[in-house]
Amino acid sequence: MLIDLFVQRPLTLLEMPASDARYILAARSWCLLRKSAMDPHGRLLTYLRSEQRAVRFSLFMETMTQIWPEPFGLHRPCCATPSVDEMVMVQALRWASLRNRPQFERLLHEMLGDDARDLLFTQALALTDQQY
């Protein structure tokens, strides 16, 4: 399942859908700023264009970084290609936005337990309720 995301050459941030690229850039900023003990909210607003989405994304990232089986792998902000974890994140958000729980489950069932997937799906669904 997971390997299907990476069989072909991964798209660069400029080639992928804008919403996916914004989520990846927001995740990179969130992690870097949190690690530096800085508030990422202003940067999230820049990428996500909504107060509500920025707050929900912070909650989503907080949850994801806590339940991910290993440290969440991000590339540097200047890197044009997404990491494996970044691609999994945007795919999970895409399945949630489409309300496709079976595909979401298939994507994450090897990595996360039932409770963790339930929590992440609920937060992803809330985050993607309002599309760009």
Short mmCIF file of N, CA, C and O in Angstrom, two decimals:
data_model
loop_
_atom_site.label_atom_id
_atom_site.label_comp_id
_atom_site.label_asym_id
_atom_site.label_seq_id
_atom_site.Cartn_x
_atom_site.Cartn_y
_atom_site.Cartn_z
N MET A 1 0.82 -1.20 0.00
CA MET A 1 0.00 0.00 0.00
C MET A 1 0.86 1.26 0.00
O MET A 1 0.79 2.04 -0.91
N LEU A 2 1.64 1.41 1.06
CA LEU A 2 2.44 2.62 1.21
C LEU A 2 3.44 2.77 0.07
O LEU A 2 3.67 3.87 -0.42
N ILE A 3 3.98 1.67 -0.39
CA ILE A 3 4.98 1.72 -1.45
C ILE A 3 4.39 2.29 -2.74
O ILE A 3 5.09 2.89 -3.54
N ASP A 4 3.08 2.15 -2.94
CA ASP A 4 2.44 2.68 -4.14
C ASP A 4 2.63 4.18 -4.28
O ASP A 4 2.62 4.71 -5.39
N LEU A 5 2.78 4.89 -3.16
CA LEU A 5 2.98 6.33 -3.22
C LEU A 5 4.32 6.71 -3.83
O LEU A 5 4.51 7.81 -4.31
N PHE A 6 5.27 5.77 -3.83
CA PHE A 6 6.63 6.12 -4.17
C PHE A 6 7.20 5.32 -5.34
O PHE A 6 8.38 5.39 -5.60
N VAL A 7 6.35 4.59 -6.04
CA VAL A 7 6.82 3.79 -7.16
C VAL A 7 7.30 4.71 -8.29
O VAL A 7 8.34 4.49 -8.88
N GLN A 8 6.54 5.75 -8.55
CA GLN A 8 6.94 6.70 -9.58
C GLN A 8 7.78 7.81 -8.95
O GLN A 8 7.83 7.96 -7.74
N ARG A 9 8.39 8.62 -9.81
CA ARG A 9 9.16 9.76 -9.33
C ARG A 9 8.22 10.69 -8.56
O ARG A 9 7.16 11.06 -9.05
N PRO A 10 8.59 11.05 -7.34
CA PRO A 10 7.71 11.94 -6.58
C PRO A 10 7.63 13.32 -7.24
O PRO A 10 8.61 13.81 -7.80
N LEU A 11 6.47 13.92 -7.16
CA LEU A 11 6.28 15.26 -7.67
C LEU A 11 7.03 16.26 -6.79
O LEU A 11 7.18 16.05 -5.59
N THR A 12 7.48 17.32 -7.38
CA THR A 12 8.05 18.40 -6.58
C THR A 12 6.90 19.23 -6.03
O THR A 12 5.76 19.09 -6.46
N LEU A 13 7.22 20.11 -5.10
CA LEU A 13 6.18 20.96 -4.53
C LEU A 13 5.52 21.83 -5.60
O LEU A 13 4.32 22.12 -5.51
N LEU A 14 6.26 22.22 -6.60
CA LEU A 14 5.69 23.04 -7.68
C LEU A 14 4.79 22.24 -8.61
O LEU A 14 3.93 22.81 -9.27
N GLU A 15 4.98 20.93 -8.67
CA GLU A 15 4.20 20.08 -9.57
C GLU A 15 2.94 19.52 -8.92
O GLU A 15 2.01 19.14 -9.61
N MET A 16 2.91 19.46 -7.60
CA MET A 16 1.78 18.84 -6.92
C MET A 16 0.64 19.85 -6.75
O MET A 16 0.85 21.05 -6.94
N PRO A 17 -0.55 19.37 -6.40
CA PRO A 17 -1.66 20.30 -6.15
C PRO A 17 -1.26 21.33 -5.09
O PRO A 17 -0.56 21.02 -4.12
N ALA A 18 -1.69 22.56 -5.28
CA ALA A 18 -1.31 23.66 -4.40
C ALA A 18 -1.65 23.38 -2.94
O ALA A 18 -0.88 23.70 -2.04
N SER A 19 -2.81 22.77 -2.69
CA SER A 19 -3.19 22.50 -1.31
C SER A 19 -2.23 21.51 -0.65
O SER A 19 -1.88 21.68 0.52
N ASP A 20 -1.76 20.51 -1.39
CA ASP A 20 -0.78 19.57 -0.85
C ASP A 20 0.53 20.28 -0.51
O ASP A 20 1.10 20.07 0.56
N ALA A 21 1.00 21.12 -1.43
CA ALA A 21 2.25 21.84 -1.21
C ALA A 21 2.12 22.77 0.00
O ALA A 21 3.04 22.87 0.82
N ARG A 22 0.97 23.43 0.15
CA ARG A 22 0.77 24.32 1.30
C ARG A 22 0.80 23.54 2.60
O ARG A 22 1.37 24.00 3.59
N TYR A 23 0.18 22.36 2.62
CA TYR A 23 0.21 21.55 3.84
C TYR A 23 1.64 21.11 4.17
O TYR A 23 2.04 21.09 5.33
N ILE A 24 2.42 20.75 3.17
CA ILE A 24 3.80 20.34 3.41
C ILE A 24 4.62 21.51 3.94
O ILE A 24 5.36 21.37 4.93
N LEU A 25 4.49 22.66 3.32
CA LEU A 25 5.23 23.84 3.79
C LEU A 25 4.78 24.26 5.19
O LEU A 25 5.60 24.65 6.02
N ALA A 26 3.49 24.14 5.44
CA ALA A 26 2.97 24.45 6.79
C ALA A 26 3.54 23.47 7.82
O ALA A 26 3.92 23.87 8.92
N ALA A 27 3.61 22.19 7.47
CA ALA A 27 4.16 21.19 8.39
C ALA A 27 5.63 21.45 8.68
O ALA A 27 6.08 21.37 9.82
N ARG A 28 6.39 21.80 7.64
CA ARG A 28 7.81 22.09 7.84
C ARG A 28 7.97 23.29 8.76
O ARG A 28 8.79 23.27 9.69
N SER A 29 7.19 24.33 8.51
CA SER A 29 7.27 25.53 9.35
C SER A 29 6.84 25.23 10.77
O SER A 29 7.48 25.67 11.73
N TRP A 30 5.75 24.49 10.92
CA TRP A 30 5.24 24.16 12.25
C TRP A 30 6.33 23.45 13.06
O TRP A 30 6.61 23.82 14.21
N CYS A 31 6.95 22.44 12.47
CA CYS A 31 7.96 21.67 13.19
C CYS A 31 9.19 22.51 13.53
O CYS A 31 9.69 22.44 14.66
N LEU A 32 9.67 23.28 12.58
CA LEU A 32 10.85 24.11 12.84
C LEU A 32 10.59 25.16 13.90
O LEU A 32 11.41 25.37 14.80
N LEU A 33 9.46 25.84 13.81
CA LEU A 33 9.16 26.89 14.77
C LEU A 33 8.89 26.33 16.16
O LEU A 33 9.32 26.89 17.16
N ARG A 34 8.18 25.21 16.23
CA ARG A 34 7.94 24.58 17.53
C ARG A 34 9.24 24.13 18.18
O ARG A 34 9.43 24.28 19.38
N LYS A 35 10.13 23.58 17.36
CA LYS A 35 11.43 23.13 17.88
C LYS A 35 12.24 24.31 18.42
O LYS A 35 13.01 24.17 19.35
N SER A 36 12.04 25.48 17.83
CA SER A 36 12.73 26.69 18.26
C SER A 36 11.97 27.44 19.35
O SER A 36 12.30 28.58 19.67
N ALA A 37 10.92 26.81 19.88
CA ALA A 37 10.08 27.41 20.93
C ALA A 37 9.43 28.71 20.46
O ALA A 37 9.27 29.65 21.23
N MET A 38 9.05 28.74 19.18
CA MET A 38 8.38 29.90 18.62
C MET A 38 6.96 29.51 18.21
O MET A 38 6.69 28.34 17.92
N ASP A 39 6.08 30.48 18.17
CA ASP A 39 4.69 30.24 17.80
C ASP A 39 4.56 30.16 16.28
O ASP A 39 4.86 31.13 15.58
N PRO A 40 4.10 29.03 15.73
CA PRO A 40 4.00 28.89 14.28
C PRO A 40 2.72 29.48 13.67
O PRO A 40 2.54 29.46 12.45
N HIS A 41 1.84 30.03 14.50
CA HIS A 41 0.52 30.42 14.03
C HIS A 41 0.55 31.41 12.85
O HIS A 41 -0.16 31.23 11.86
N GLY A 42 1.38 32.43 12.94
CA GLY A 42 1.45 33.42 11.86
C GLY A 42 1.87 32.81 10.54
O GLY A 42 1.32 33.12 9.48
N ARG A 43 2.84 31.93 10.59
CA ARG A 43 3.31 31.26 9.37
C ARG A 43 2.23 30.34 8.81
O ARG A 43 2.03 30.26 7.61
N LEU A 44 1.52 29.65 9.71
CA LEU A 44 0.43 28.78 9.25
C LEU A 44 -0.65 29.58 8.55
O LEU A 44 -1.21 29.14 7.54
N LEU A 45 -0.95 30.76 9.07
CA LEU A 45 -1.94 31.62 8.41
C LEU A 45 -1.51 31.97 6.99
O LEU A 45 -2.34 32.02 6.08
N THR A 46 -0.22 32.20 6.80
CA THR A 46 0.30 32.51 5.47
C THR A 46 0.02 31.37 4.50
O THR A 46 -0.40 31.58 3.37
N TYR A 47 0.28 30.15 4.94
CA TYR A 47 0.11 28.99 4.05
C TYR A 47 -1.34 28.53 3.93
O TYR A 47 -1.77 28.13 2.85
N LEU A 48 -2.07 28.56 5.01
CA LEU A 48 -3.39 27.94 5.04
C LEU A 48 -4.54 28.92 4.85
O LEU A 48 -5.68 28.50 4.66
N ARG A 49 -4.26 30.21 4.95
CA ARG A 49 -5.21 31.27 4.61
C ARG A 49 -6.50 31.30 5.41
O ARG A 49 -7.52 31.78 4.96
N SER A 50 -6.48 30.75 6.59
CA SER A 50 -7.68 30.71 7.41
C SER A 50 -7.28 30.53 8.87
O SER A 50 -6.47 29.65 9.19
N GLU A 51 -7.86 31.36 9.72
CA GLU A 51 -7.60 31.26 11.16
C GLU A 51 -8.00 29.87 11.67
O GLU A 51 -7.24 29.21 12.38
N GLN A 52 -9.19 29.44 11.31
CA GLN A 52 -9.70 28.15 11.77
C GLN A 52 -8.82 27.00 11.26
O GLN A 52 -8.49 26.09 12.01
N ARG A 53 -8.42 27.06 10.00
CA ARG A 53 -7.59 25.99 9.44
C ARG A 53 -6.22 25.98 10.10
O ARG A 53 -5.66 24.91 10.36
N ALA A 54 -5.66 27.15 10.43
CA ALA A 54 -4.36 27.21 11.09
C ALA A 54 -4.42 26.57 12.47
O ALA A 54 -3.53 25.80 12.85
N VAL A 55 -5.48 26.85 13.21
CA VAL A 55 -5.64 26.26 14.55
C VAL A 55 -5.82 24.75 14.43
O VAL A 55 -5.18 23.97 15.15
N ARG A 56 -6.67 24.33 13.52
CA ARG A 56 -6.90 22.88 13.34
C ARG A 56 -5.65 22.16 12.85
O ARG A 56 -5.39 21.02 13.24
N PHE A 57 -4.87 22.82 12.00
CA PHE A 57 -3.65 22.20 11.52
C PHE A 57 -2.64 22.03 12.65
O PHE A 57 -1.94 21.02 12.73
N SER A 58 -2.57 23.01 13.54
CA SER A 58 -1.68 22.88 14.71
C SER A 58 -2.07 21.67 15.54
O SER A 58 -1.20 20.91 15.98
N LEU A 59 -3.35 21.49 15.77
CA LEU A 59 -3.82 20.32 16.52
C LEU A 59 -3.50 19.02 15.79
O LEU A 59 -3.07 18.03 16.39
N PHE A 60 -3.72 19.03 14.48
CA PHE A 60 -3.41 17.86 13.65
C PHE A 60 -1.92 17.52 13.76
O PHE A 60 -1.56 16.36 13.97
N MET A 61 -1.05 18.52 13.62
CA MET A 61 0.38 18.27 13.69
C MET A 61 0.82 17.82 15.08
O MET A 61 1.67 16.94 15.21
N GLU A 62 0.25 18.42 16.10
CA GLU A 62 0.57 18.01 17.47
C GLU A 62 0.24 16.53 17.66
O GLU A 62 1.04 15.76 18.20
N THR A 63 -0.93 16.14 17.20
CA THR A 63 -1.34 14.74 17.31
C THR A 63 -0.44 13.85 16.48
O THR A 63 0.05 12.82 16.96
N MET A 64 -0.22 14.22 15.24
CA MET A 64 0.55 13.37 14.34
C MET A 64 1.98 13.17 14.84
O MET A 64 2.50 12.05 14.81
N THR A 65 2.60 14.24 15.33
CA THR A 65 3.97 14.08 15.81
C THR A 65 4.05 13.26 17.09
O THR A 65 5.11 12.69 17.39
N GLN A 66 2.96 13.18 17.83
CA GLN A 66 2.94 12.37 19.05
C GLN A 66 2.67 10.89 18.77
O GLN A 66 3.19 10.02 19.45
N ILE A 67 1.82 10.60 17.78
CA ILE A 67 1.43 9.21 17.55
C ILE A 67 2.22 8.52 16.44
O ILE A 67 2.14 7.31 16.31
N TRP A 68 2.98 9.29 15.67
CA TRP A 68 3.77 8.70 14.58
C TRP A 68 4.76 7.72 15.18
O TRP A 68 5.36 8.00 16.22
N PRO A 69 4.96 6.55 14.58
CA PRO A 69 5.81 5.52 15.20
C PRO A 69 7.28 5.92 15.34
O PRO A 69 7.98 5.42 16.21
N GLU A 70 7.77 6.80 14.49
CA GLU A 70 9.14 7.30 14.57
C GLU A 70 9.06 8.82 14.46
O GLU A 70 8.01 9.35 14.12
N PRO A 71 10.15 9.52 14.69
CA PRO A 71 10.10 10.98 14.49
C PRO A 71 9.61 11.30 13.07
O PRO A 71 10.05 10.69 12.10
N PHE A 72 8.68 12.25 12.99
CA PHE A 72 8.09 12.62 11.71
C PHE A 72 9.18 13.21 10.82
O PHE A 72 9.83 14.18 11.18
N GLY A 73 9.38 12.61 9.65
CA GLY A 73 10.46 13.02 8.76
C GLY A 73 10.06 14.13 7.81
O GLY A 73 9.15 13.97 7.00
N LEU A 74 10.74 15.25 7.94
CA LEU A 74 10.50 16.40 7.08
C LEU A 74 11.78 16.76 6.34
O LEU A 74 12.87 16.55 6.85
N HIS A 75 11.60 17.33 5.16
CA HIS A 75 12.75 17.91 4.48
C HIS A 75 12.89 19.36 4.91
O HIS A 75 11.97 19.95 5.49
N ARG A 76 14.04 19.95 4.61
CA ARG A 76 14.25 21.36 4.90
C ARG A 76 13.26 22.21 4.13
O ARG A 76 12.78 21.80 3.06
N PRO A 77 12.92 23.40 4.62
CA PRO A 77 11.95 24.25 3.94
C PRO A 77 12.30 24.57 2.48
O PRO A 77 11.42 24.73 1.66
N CYS A 78 13.58 24.60 2.15
CA CYS A 78 13.98 24.94 0.78
C CYS A 78 13.96 23.75 -0.17
O CYS A 78 14.12 23.91 -1.38
N CYS A 79 13.75 22.55 0.35
CA CYS A 79 13.78 21.34 -0.48
C CYS A 79 12.54 21.25 -1.36
O CYS A 79 11.41 21.40 -0.89
N ALA A 80 12.74 21.00 -2.64
CA ALA A 80 11.62 20.97 -3.59
C ALA A 80 10.84 19.66 -3.57
O ALA A 80 9.70 19.62 -4.03
N THR A 81 11.44 18.61 -3.03
CA THR A 81 10.74 17.33 -3.03
C THR A 81 10.24 16.99 -1.63
O THR A 81 10.88 17.34 -0.64
N PRO A 82 9.11 16.33 -1.53
CA PRO A 82 8.59 15.95 -0.22
C PRO A 82 9.26 14.69 0.31
O PRO A 82 9.76 13.85 -0.44
N SER A 83 9.27 14.57 1.63
CA SER A 83 9.76 13.35 2.27
C SER A 83 8.66 12.29 2.22
O SER A 83 7.51 12.58 1.88
N VAL A 84 9.01 11.08 2.58
CA VAL A 84 8.03 10.00 2.63
C VAL A 84 6.91 10.35 3.61
O VAL A 84 5.73 10.22 3.29
N ASP A 85 7.27 10.82 4.81
CA ASP A 85 6.25 11.16 5.79
C ASP A 85 5.36 12.31 5.32
O ASP A 85 4.16 12.31 5.56
N GLU A 86 5.95 13.28 4.64
CA GLU A 86 5.15 14.39 4.10
C GLU A 86 4.15 13.88 3.07
O GLU A 86 3.00 14.33 3.03
N MET A 87 4.57 12.95 2.23
CA MET A 87 3.66 12.38 1.22
C MET A 87 2.55 11.58 1.88
O MET A 87 1.39 11.64 1.45
N VAL A 88 2.88 10.83 2.91
CA VAL A 88 1.85 10.08 3.64
C VAL A 88 0.85 11.05 4.27
O VAL A 88 -0.36 10.84 4.21
N MET A 89 1.36 12.14 4.85
CA MET A 89 0.49 13.13 5.48
C MET A 89 -0.49 13.72 4.47
O MET A 89 -1.69 13.76 4.73
N VAL A 90 0.00 14.17 3.31
CA VAL A 90 -0.92 14.79 2.35
C VAL A 90 -1.89 13.77 1.76
O VAL A 90 -3.04 14.10 1.48
N GLN A 91 -1.44 12.53 1.61
CA GLN A 91 -2.36 11.51 1.11
C GLN A 91 -3.45 11.22 2.15
O GLN A 91 -4.61 11.07 1.81
N ALA A 92 -3.07 11.16 3.41
CA ALA A 92 -4.06 10.95 4.47
C ALA A 92 -5.06 12.11 4.51
O ALA A 92 -6.27 11.90 4.64
N LEU A 93 -4.56 13.33 4.37
CA LEU A 93 -5.45 14.49 4.34
C LEU A 93 -6.37 14.45 3.12
O LEU A 93 -7.55 14.80 3.20
N ARG A 94 -5.86 13.99 2.01
CA ARG A 94 -6.69 13.87 0.80
C ARG A 94 -7.80 12.85 1.00
O ARG A 94 -8.96 13.12 0.68
N TRP A 95 -7.46 11.68 1.56
CA TRP A 95 -8.50 10.66 1.79
C TRP A 95 -9.54 11.18 2.78
O TRP A 95 -10.74 10.93 2.61
N ALA A 96 -9.09 11.89 3.80
CA ALA A 96 -10.04 12.45 4.77
C ALA A 96 -10.94 13.49 4.12
O ALA A 96 -12.15 13.52 4.37
N SER A 97 -10.38 14.35 3.28
CA SER A 97 -11.19 15.38 2.63
C SER A 97 -12.24 14.77 1.71
O SER A 97 -13.31 15.33 1.52
N LEU A 98 -11.93 13.61 1.16
CA LEU A 98 -12.89 12.88 0.31
C LEU A 98 -13.82 11.99 1.13
O LEU A 98 -14.66 11.29 0.56
N ARG A 99 -13.61 12.00 2.44
CA ARG A 99 -14.37 11.16 3.37
C ARG A 99 -14.28 9.67 3.00
O ARG A 99 -15.22 8.91 3.13
N ASN A 100 -13.08 9.30 2.57
CA ASN A 100 -12.82 7.92 2.16
C ASN A 100 -12.05 7.22 3.28
O ASN A 100 -10.83 7.07 3.23
N ARG A 101 -12.80 6.81 4.27
CA ARG A 101 -12.19 6.16 5.45
C ARG A 101 -11.48 4.86 5.09
O ARG A 101 -10.39 4.59 5.62
N PRO A 102 -12.02 4.01 4.20
CA PRO A 102 -11.31 2.77 3.88
C PRO A 102 -9.90 3.01 3.31
O PRO A 102 -8.96 2.32 3.69
N GLN A 103 -9.75 3.99 2.42
CA GLN A 103 -8.42 4.28 1.87
C GLN A 103 -7.50 4.88 2.93
O GLN A 103 -6.31 4.57 2.97
N PHE A 104 -8.06 5.73 3.77
CA PHE A 104 -7.30 6.30 4.89
C PHE A 104 -6.78 5.17 5.78
O PHE A 104 -5.60 5.15 6.15
N GLU A 105 -7.65 4.23 6.10
CA GLU A 105 -7.26 3.09 6.93
C GLU A 105 -6.19 2.24 6.25
O GLU A 105 -5.22 1.82 6.89
N ARG A 106 -6.37 1.99 4.96
CA ARG A 106 -5.40 1.18 4.22
C ARG A 106 -4.03 1.85 4.21
O ARG A 106 -3.01 1.18 4.31
N LEU A 107 -4.01 3.16 4.11
CA LEU A 107 -2.76 3.91 4.08
C LEU A 107 -1.99 3.80 5.40
O LEU A 107 -0.78 3.65 5.41
N LEU A 108 -2.71 3.85 6.52
CA LEU A 108 -2.05 3.97 7.82
C LEU A 108 -2.13 2.74 8.72
O LEU A 108 -1.53 2.74 9.80
N HIS A 109 -2.84 1.70 8.31
CA HIS A 109 -3.07 0.59 9.25
C HIS A 109 -1.80 -0.15 9.67
O HIS A 109 -1.74 -0.70 10.75
N GLU A 110 -0.77 -0.14 8.84
CA GLU A 110 0.47 -0.82 9.21
C GLU A 110 1.30 0.00 10.20
O GLU A 110 2.15 -0.54 10.89
N MET A 111 1.05 1.31 10.23
CA MET A 111 1.87 2.19 11.06
C MET A 111 1.23 2.55 12.38
O MET A 111 1.92 2.75 13.37
N LEU A 112 -0.10 2.69 12.39
CA LEU A 112 -0.79 3.22 13.57
C LEU A 112 -1.88 2.27 14.04
O LEU A 112 -2.52 1.60 13.23
N GLY A 113 -2.11 2.26 15.34
CA GLY A 113 -3.17 1.46 15.92
C GLY A 113 -4.54 2.07 15.65
O GLY A 113 -4.65 3.19 15.15
N ASP A 114 -5.57 1.33 16.00
CA ASP A 114 -6.95 1.76 15.74
C ASP A 114 -7.27 3.11 16.36
O ASP A 114 -7.83 3.99 15.69
N ASP A 115 -6.95 3.30 17.63
CA ASP A 115 -7.26 4.56 18.31
C ASP A 115 -6.52 5.73 17.68
O ASP A 115 -7.08 6.82 17.52
N ALA A 116 -5.27 5.52 17.34
CA ALA A 116 -4.48 6.59 16.72
C ALA A 116 -5.05 6.96 15.35
O ALA A 116 -5.15 8.15 15.02
N ARG A 117 -5.45 5.96 14.57
CA ARG A 117 -6.05 6.25 13.25
C ARG A 117 -7.38 6.97 13.41
O ARG A 117 -7.67 7.90 12.65
N ASP A 118 -8.18 6.56 14.39
CA ASP A 118 -9.46 7.24 14.63
C ASP A 118 -9.25 8.71 14.95
O ASP A 118 -9.92 9.59 14.40
N LEU A 119 -8.32 8.98 15.85
CA LEU A 119 -8.05 10.36 16.25
C LEU A 119 -7.52 11.18 15.08
O LEU A 119 -7.98 12.29 14.82
N LEU A 120 -6.58 10.61 14.34
CA LEU A 120 -6.00 11.34 13.21
C LEU A 120 -7.04 11.58 12.11
O LEU A 120 -7.08 12.67 11.52
N PHE A 121 -7.90 10.61 11.86
CA PHE A 121 -8.94 10.79 10.83
C PHE A 121 -9.91 11.90 11.24
O PHE A 121 -10.26 12.75 10.43
N THR A 122 -10.31 11.91 12.50
CA THR A 122 -11.22 12.94 12.99
C THR A 122 -10.60 14.32 12.83
O THR A 122 -11.26 15.26 12.37
N GLN A 123 -9.34 14.45 13.18
CA GLN A 123 -8.67 15.76 13.06
C GLN A 123 -8.44 16.14 11.60
O GLN A 123 -8.57 17.30 11.23
N ALA A 124 -8.09 15.18 10.77
CA ALA A 124 -7.90 15.46 9.35
C ALA A 124 -9.22 15.87 8.71
O ALA A 124 -9.26 16.79 7.89
N LEU A 125 -10.28 15.21 9.08
CA LEU A 125 -11.60 15.54 8.54
C LEU A 125 -12.01 16.95 8.95
O LEU A 125 -12.49 17.73 8.13
N ALA A 126 -11.78 17.31 10.19
CA ALA A 126 -12.10 18.67 10.65
C ALA A 126 -11.25 19.70 9.93
O ALA A 126 -11.74 20.77 9.56
N LEU A 127 -10.01 19.38 9.69
CA LEU A 127 -9.09 20.29 9.01
C LEU A 127 -9.50 20.53 7.56
O LEU A 127 -9.44 21.65 7.06
N THR A 128 -9.94 19.50 6.90
CA THR A 128 -10.23 19.59 5.47
C THR A 128 -11.69 19.89 5.18
O THR A 128 -12.09 19.89 4.03
N ASP A 129 -12.48 20.16 6.23
CA ASP A 129 -13.88 20.48 6.01
C ASP A 129 -14.09 21.64 5.07
O ASP A 129 -14.98 21.63 4.25
N GLN A 130 -13.27 22.66 5.18
CA GLN A 130 -13.36 23.80 4.28
C GLN A 130 -12.16 23.74 3.34
O GLN A 130 -11.03 23.94 3.77
N GLN A 131 -12.41 23.47 2.09
CA GLN A 131 -11.31 23.45 1.12
C GLN A 131 -11.01 24.86 0.64
O GLN A 131 -11.78 25.77 0.80
N TYR A 132 -9.87 25.00 0.02
CA TYR A 132 -9.41 26.30 -0.48
C TYR A 132 -10.34 26.80 -1.55
O TYR A 132 -10.81 26.16 -2.38
#
